[in-house]
Amino acid sequence: LVRGGDRAVSILILFILMFYVLAALIRLAYFNVMEEERQKTEGGCRKTYIGLPVTSAALIFPSIMLLQYILPFDITPIYYLALLVTGFLFVSKIQVKKPGVCGVWIMVGIGAVEALILLLALLLVRHIH
């Protein structure tokens, strides 16, 4: 994983990646079971999530990638730290308010802006090389 790098660092990175994937899988499975149970007892729409929704990663990680174009240093360690923190938040007991229609549109807008900036950055890098 780390070219010419330390084996311990490669193992740590592999651990972080596996932890992130497992946390996301556990979060999705737990959410499905809890939602089934909630619908049997409460019905209606859910107002909050327990743990950070996995879909939030679609906004978090492109934002971090965009920082690489702004900051004058390598942010790879920050990226791995974000993976670790996000994984913990997936399985945490924090309550996250479910966004309303306006909140969803704001997230879609942020995602679209991120996608556009990343696409422009990719085209710029290809044009330079």
Tab-separated table of N, CA and C in Angstrom, residues 21-102:
chain	number	residue	atom	x	y	z
A	21	VAL	N	-14.804	-0.352	6.059
A	21	VAL	CA	-15.758	-1.182	5.312
A	21	VAL	C	-16.647	-1.974	6.271
A	22	LEU	N	-16.041	-2.584	7.289
A	22	LEU	CA	-16.829	-3.349	8.260
A	22	LEU	C	-17.804	-2.455	9.025
A	23	ALA	N	-17.365	-1.266	9.411
A	23	ALA	CA	-18.249	-0.337	10.125
A	23	ALA	C	-19.432	0.057	9.242
A	24	ALA	N	-19.172	0.300	7.960
A	24	ALA	CA	-20.257	0.658	7.038
A	24	ALA	C	-21.237	-0.507	6.885
A	25	LEU	N	-20.717	-1.724	6.760
A	25	LEU	CA	-21.589	-2.896	6.637
A	25	LEU	C	-22.417	-3.111	7.904
A	26	ILE	N	-21.776	-2.975	9.057
A	26	ILE	CA	-22.492	-3.126	10.328
A	26	ILE	C	-23.570	-2.056	10.444
A	27	ARG	N	-23.243	-0.833	10.080
A	27	ARG	CA	-24.199	0.283	10.141
A	27	ARG	C	-25.414	-0.003	9.275
A	28	LEU	N	-25.176	-0.468	8.045
A	28	LEU	CA	-26.288	-0.747	7.135
A	28	LEU	C	-27.157	-1.892	7.652
A	29	ALA	N	-26.529	-2.954	8.137
A	29	ALA	CA	-27.289	-4.092	8.662
A	29	ALA	C	-28.082	-3.680	9.900
A	30	TYR	N	-27.441	-2.955	10.799
A	30	TYR	CA	-28.093	-2.502	12.030
A	30	TYR	C	-29.267	-1.582	11.708
A	31	PHE	N	-29.062	-0.665	10.777
A	31	PHE	CA	-30.129	0.263	10.399
A	31	PHE	C	-31.326	-0.501	9.849
A	32	ASN	N	-31.073	-1.487	8.980
A	32	ASN	CA	-32.177	-2.249	8.394
A	32	ASN	C	-32.985	-2.978	9.464
A	33	VAL	N	-32.305	-3.607	10.408
A	33	VAL	CA	-32.995	-4.329	11.482
A	33	VAL	C	-33.770	-3.355	12.365
A	34	MET	N	-33.119	-2.263	12.763
A	34	MET	CA	-33.779	-1.288	13.639
A	34	MET	C	-34.969	-0.620	12.943
A	35	GLU	N	-34.847	-0.364	11.658
A	35	GLU	CA	-35.942	0.268	10.922
A	35	GLU	C	-37.134	-0.681	10.827
A	36	GLU	N	-36.867	-1.967	10.610
A	36	GLU	CA	-37.943	-2.955	10.584
A	36	GLU	C	-38.678	-2.989	11.922
A	37	GLU	N	-37.904	-3.017	13.005
A	37	GLU	CA	-38.490	-3.038	14.350
A	37	GLU	C	-39.277	-1.754	14.625
A	38	ARG	N	-38.726	-0.626	14.221
A	38	ARG	CA	-39.389	0.657	14.452
A	38	ARG	C	-40.719	0.721	13.705
A	39	GLN	N	-40.737	0.230	12.482
A	39	GLN	CA	-41.969	0.281	11.694
A	39	GLN	C	-43.056	-0.613	12.278
A	40	LYS	N	-42.649	-1.707	12.932
A	40	LYS	CA	-43.635	-2.587	13.571
A	40	LYS	C	-44.296	-1.897	14.759
A	41	THR	N	-43.525	-1.086	15.480
A	41	THR	CA	-44.056	-0.466	16.696
A	41	THR	C	-44.575	0.953	16.484
A	42	GLU	N	-43.879	1.746	15.673
A	42	GLU	CA	-44.233	3.163	15.528
A	42	GLU	C	-44.971	3.472	14.237
A	43	GLY	N	-44.435	3.003	13.129
A	43	GLY	CA	-44.964	3.394	11.832
A	43	GLY	C	-44.526	4.810	11.498
A	44	GLY	N	-44.935	5.315	10.363
A	44	GLY	CA	-44.577	6.677	9.969
A	44	GLY	C	-43.127	6.794	9.547
A	45	CYS	N	-42.708	8.029	9.354
A	45	CYS	CA	-41.342	8.304	8.902
A	45	CYS	C	-40.400	8.457	10.090
A	46	ARG	N	-39.184	8.032	9.889
A	46	ARG	CA	-38.129	8.188	10.887
A	46	ARG	C	-37.722	9.660	10.929
A	47	LYS	N	-37.495	10.175	12.125
A	47	LYS	CA	-37.099	11.583	12.288
A	47	LYS	C	-35.594	11.739	12.521
A	48	THR	N	-34.967	10.704	13.100
A	48	THR	CA	-33.524	10.747	13.349
A	48	THR	C	-32.898	9.407	12.983
A	49	TYR	N	-31.618	9.449	12.729
A	49	TYR	CA	-30.821	8.236	12.530
A	49	TYR	C	-29.974	8.031	13.776
A	50	ILE	N	-29.670	6.790	14.076
A	50	ILE	CA	-28.706	6.496	15.133
A	50	ILE	C	-27.412	6.139	14.421
A	51	GLY	N	-26.386	6.934	14.641
A	51	GLY	CA	-25.130	6.778	13.920
A	51	GLY	C	-25.161	7.589	12.634
A	52	LEU	N	-23.993	7.900	12.142
A	52	LEU	CA	-23.877	8.673	10.905
A	52	LEU	C	-24.316	7.819	9.721
A	53	PRO	N	-25.243	8.294	8.895
A	53	PRO	CA	-25.651	7.515	7.722
A	53	PRO	C	-24.473	7.298	6.767
A	54	VAL	N	-24.397	6.108	6.206
A	54	VAL	CA	-23.294	5.754	5.315
A	54	VAL	C	-23.256	6.670	4.093
A	55	THR	N	-24.412	7.111	3.645
A	55	THR	CA	-24.460	7.977	2.466
A	55	THR	C	-23.744	9.309	2.677
A	56	SER	N	-23.521	9.683	3.924
A	56	SER	CA	-22.810	10.937	4.200
A	56	SER	C	-21.377	10.901	3.672
A	57	ALA	N	-20.841	9.708	3.493
A	57	ALA	CA	-19.486	9.577	2.954
A	57	ALA	C	-19.385	10.173	1.548
A	58	ALA	N	-20.509	10.205	0.841
A	58	ALA	CA	-20.518	10.766	-0.512
A	58	ALA	C	-20.232	12.261	-0.518
A	59	LEU	N	-20.406	12.928	0.618
A	59	LEU	CA	-20.059	14.346	0.723
A	59	LEU	C	-18.733	14.552	1.448
A	60	ILE	N	-18.438	13.689	2.409
A	60	ILE	CA	-17.238	13.864	3.235
A	60	ILE	C	-15.961	13.668	2.427
A	61	PHE	N	-15.849	12.547	1.734
A	61	PHE	CA	-14.569	12.208	1.116
A	61	PHE	C	-14.229	13.021	-0.133
A	62	PRO	N	-15.190	13.383	-0.974
A	62	PRO	CA	-14.838	14.315	-2.049
A	62	PRO	C	-14.362	15.668	-1.511
A	63	SER	N	-14.956	16.120	-0.400
A	63	SER	CA	-14.507	17.386	0.206
A	63	SER	C	-13.053	17.293	0.638
A	64	ILE	N	-12.703	16.167	1.236
A	64	ILE	CA	-11.317	15.978	1.669
A	64	ILE	C	-10.393	15.912	0.458
A	65	MET	N	-10.833	15.240	-0.598
A	65	MET	CA	-10.005	15.174	-1.812
A	65	MET	C	-9.772	16.563	-2.396
A	66	LEU	N	-10.784	17.414	-2.321
A	66	LEU	CA	-10.635	18.774	-2.842
A	66	LEU	C	-9.592	19.565	-2.062
A	67	LEU	N	-9.433	19.254	-0.786
A	67	LEU	CA	-8.418	19.938	0.021
A	67	LEU	C	-7.013	19.724	-0.543
A	68	GLN	N	-6.791	18.578	-1.190
A	68	GLN	CA	-5.467	18.286	-1.744
A	68	GLN	C	-5.063	19.330	-2.785
A	69	TYR	N	-6.052	19.891	-3.479
A	69	TYR	CA	-5.754	20.900	-4.500
A	69	TYR	C	-5.527	22.285	-3.895
A	70	ILE	N	-5.934	22.457	-2.643
A	70	ILE	CA	-5.821	23.758	-1.986
A	70	ILE	C	-4.609	23.831	-1.070
A	71	LEU	N	-4.393	22.767	-0.310
A	71	LEU	CA	-3.320	22.762	0.688
A	71	LEU	C	-1.974	22.432	0.046
A	72	PRO	N	-0.899	23.024	0.533
A	72	PRO	CA	0.421	22.822	-0.079
A	72	PRO	C	1.144	21.559	0.405
A	73	PHE	N	0.456	20.686	1.130
A	73	PHE	CA	1.103	19.468	1.626
A	73	PHE	C	0.198	18.264	1.364
A	74	ASP	N	0.782	17.084	1.476
A	74	ASP	CA	0.059	15.839	1.236
A	74	ASP	C	-0.932	15.589	2.374
A	75	ILE	N	-2.195	15.400	2.028
A	75	ILE	CA	-3.216	15.197	3.059
A	75	ILE	C	-3.599	13.729	3.218
A	76	THR	N	-2.808	12.831	2.680
A	76	THR	CA	-3.123	11.406	2.788
A	76	THR	C	-3.367	10.972	4.233
A	77	PRO	N	-2.531	11.383	5.200
A	77	PRO	CA	-2.822	10.988	6.594
A	77	PRO	C	-4.173	11.520	7.085
A	78	ILE	N	-4.557	12.709	6.642
A	78	ILE	CA	-5.851	13.278	7.026
A	78	ILE	C	-6.982	12.428	6.451
A	79	TYR	N	-6.788	11.964	5.228
A	79	TYR	CA	-7.790	11.118	4.574
A	79	TYR	C	-8.006	9.828	5.367
A	80	TYR	N	-6.902	9.184	5.767
A	80	TYR	CA	-7.021	7.941	6.540
A	80	TYR	C	-7.626	8.196	7.917
A	81	LEU	N	-7.286	9.311	8.516
A	81	LEU	CA	-7.886	9.676	9.802
A	81	LEU	C	-9.395	9.892	9.634
A	82	ALA	N	-9.782	10.530	8.544
A	82	ALA	CA	-11.208	10.747	8.269
A	82	ALA	C	-11.931	9.415	8.062
A	83	LEU	N	-11.274	8.465	7.409
A	83	LEU	CA	-11.867	7.133	7.258
A	83	LEU	C	-12.125	6.502	8.619
A	84	LEU	N	-11.141	6.608	9.497
A	84	LEU	CA	-11.249	6.027	10.833
A	84	LEU	C	-12.365	6.699	11.641
A	85	VAL	N	-12.375	8.019	11.655
A	85	VAL	CA	-13.392	8.764	12.410
A	85	VAL	C	-14.788	8.493	11.844
A	86	THR	N	-14.912	8.505	10.531
A	86	THR	CA	-16.206	8.249	9.898
A	86	THR	C	-16.694	6.843	10.224
A	87	GLY	N	-15.782	5.873	10.199
A	87	GLY	CA	-16.151	4.504	10.569
A	87	GLY	C	-16.695	4.431	11.983
A	88	PHE	N	-16.029	5.115	12.915
A	88	PHE	CA	-16.523	5.146	14.297
A	88	PHE	C	-17.894	5.820	14.375
A	89	LEU	N	-18.083	6.891	13.615
A	89	LEU	CA	-19.372	7.594	13.638
A	89	LEU	C	-20.499	6.744	13.046
A	90	PHE	N	-20.166	5.869	12.083
A	90	PHE	CA	-21.177	4.970	11.525
A	90	PHE	C	-21.800	4.105	12.617
A	91	VAL	N	-20.976	3.601	13.518
A	91	VAL	CA	-21.462	2.646	14.531
A	91	VAL	C	-21.687	3.290	15.896
A	92	SER	N	-21.557	4.600	15.978
A	92	SER	CA	-21.760	5.291	17.253
A	92	SER	C	-23.252	5.413	17.559
A	93	LYS	N	-23.546	5.827	18.758
A	93	LYS	CA	-24.937	5.986	19.199
A	93	LYS	C	-25.432	7.426	19.053
A	94	ILE	N	-24.693	8.265	18.323
A	94	ILE	CA	-25.135	9.648	18.141
A	94	ILE	C	-26.428	9.681	17.332
A	95	GLN	N	-27.252	10.663	17.609
A	95	GLN	CA	-28.479	10.828	16.839
A	95	GLN	C	-28.267	11.935	15.815
A	96	VAL	N	-28.572	11.607	14.572
A	96	VAL	CA	-28.431	12.552	13.467
A	96	VAL	C	-29.830	12.821	12.919
A	97	LYS	N	-30.210	14.091	12.905
A	97	LYS	CA	-31.537	14.461	12.413
A	97	LYS	C	-31.642	14.145	10.923
A	98	LYS	N	-32.723	13.503	10.549
A	98	LYS	CA	-32.964	13.192	9.144
A	98	LYS	C	-33.272	14.498	8.411
A	99	PRO	N	-32.588	14.754	7.290
A	99	PRO	CA	-32.819	16.030	6.600
A	99	PRO	C	-34.195	16.069	5.935
A	100	GLY	N	-34.757	17.251	5.923
A	100	GLY	CA	-36.016	17.459	5.210
A	100	GLY	C	-35.728	17.665	3.728
A	101	VAL	N	-36.738	18.040	2.992
A	101	VAL	CA	-36.591	18.246	1.547
A	101	VAL	C	-35.533	19.307	1.260
A	102	CYS	N	-35.570	20.402	1.992
A	102	CYS	CA	-34.597	21.479	1.798
A	102	CYS	C	-33.178	20.978	2.080
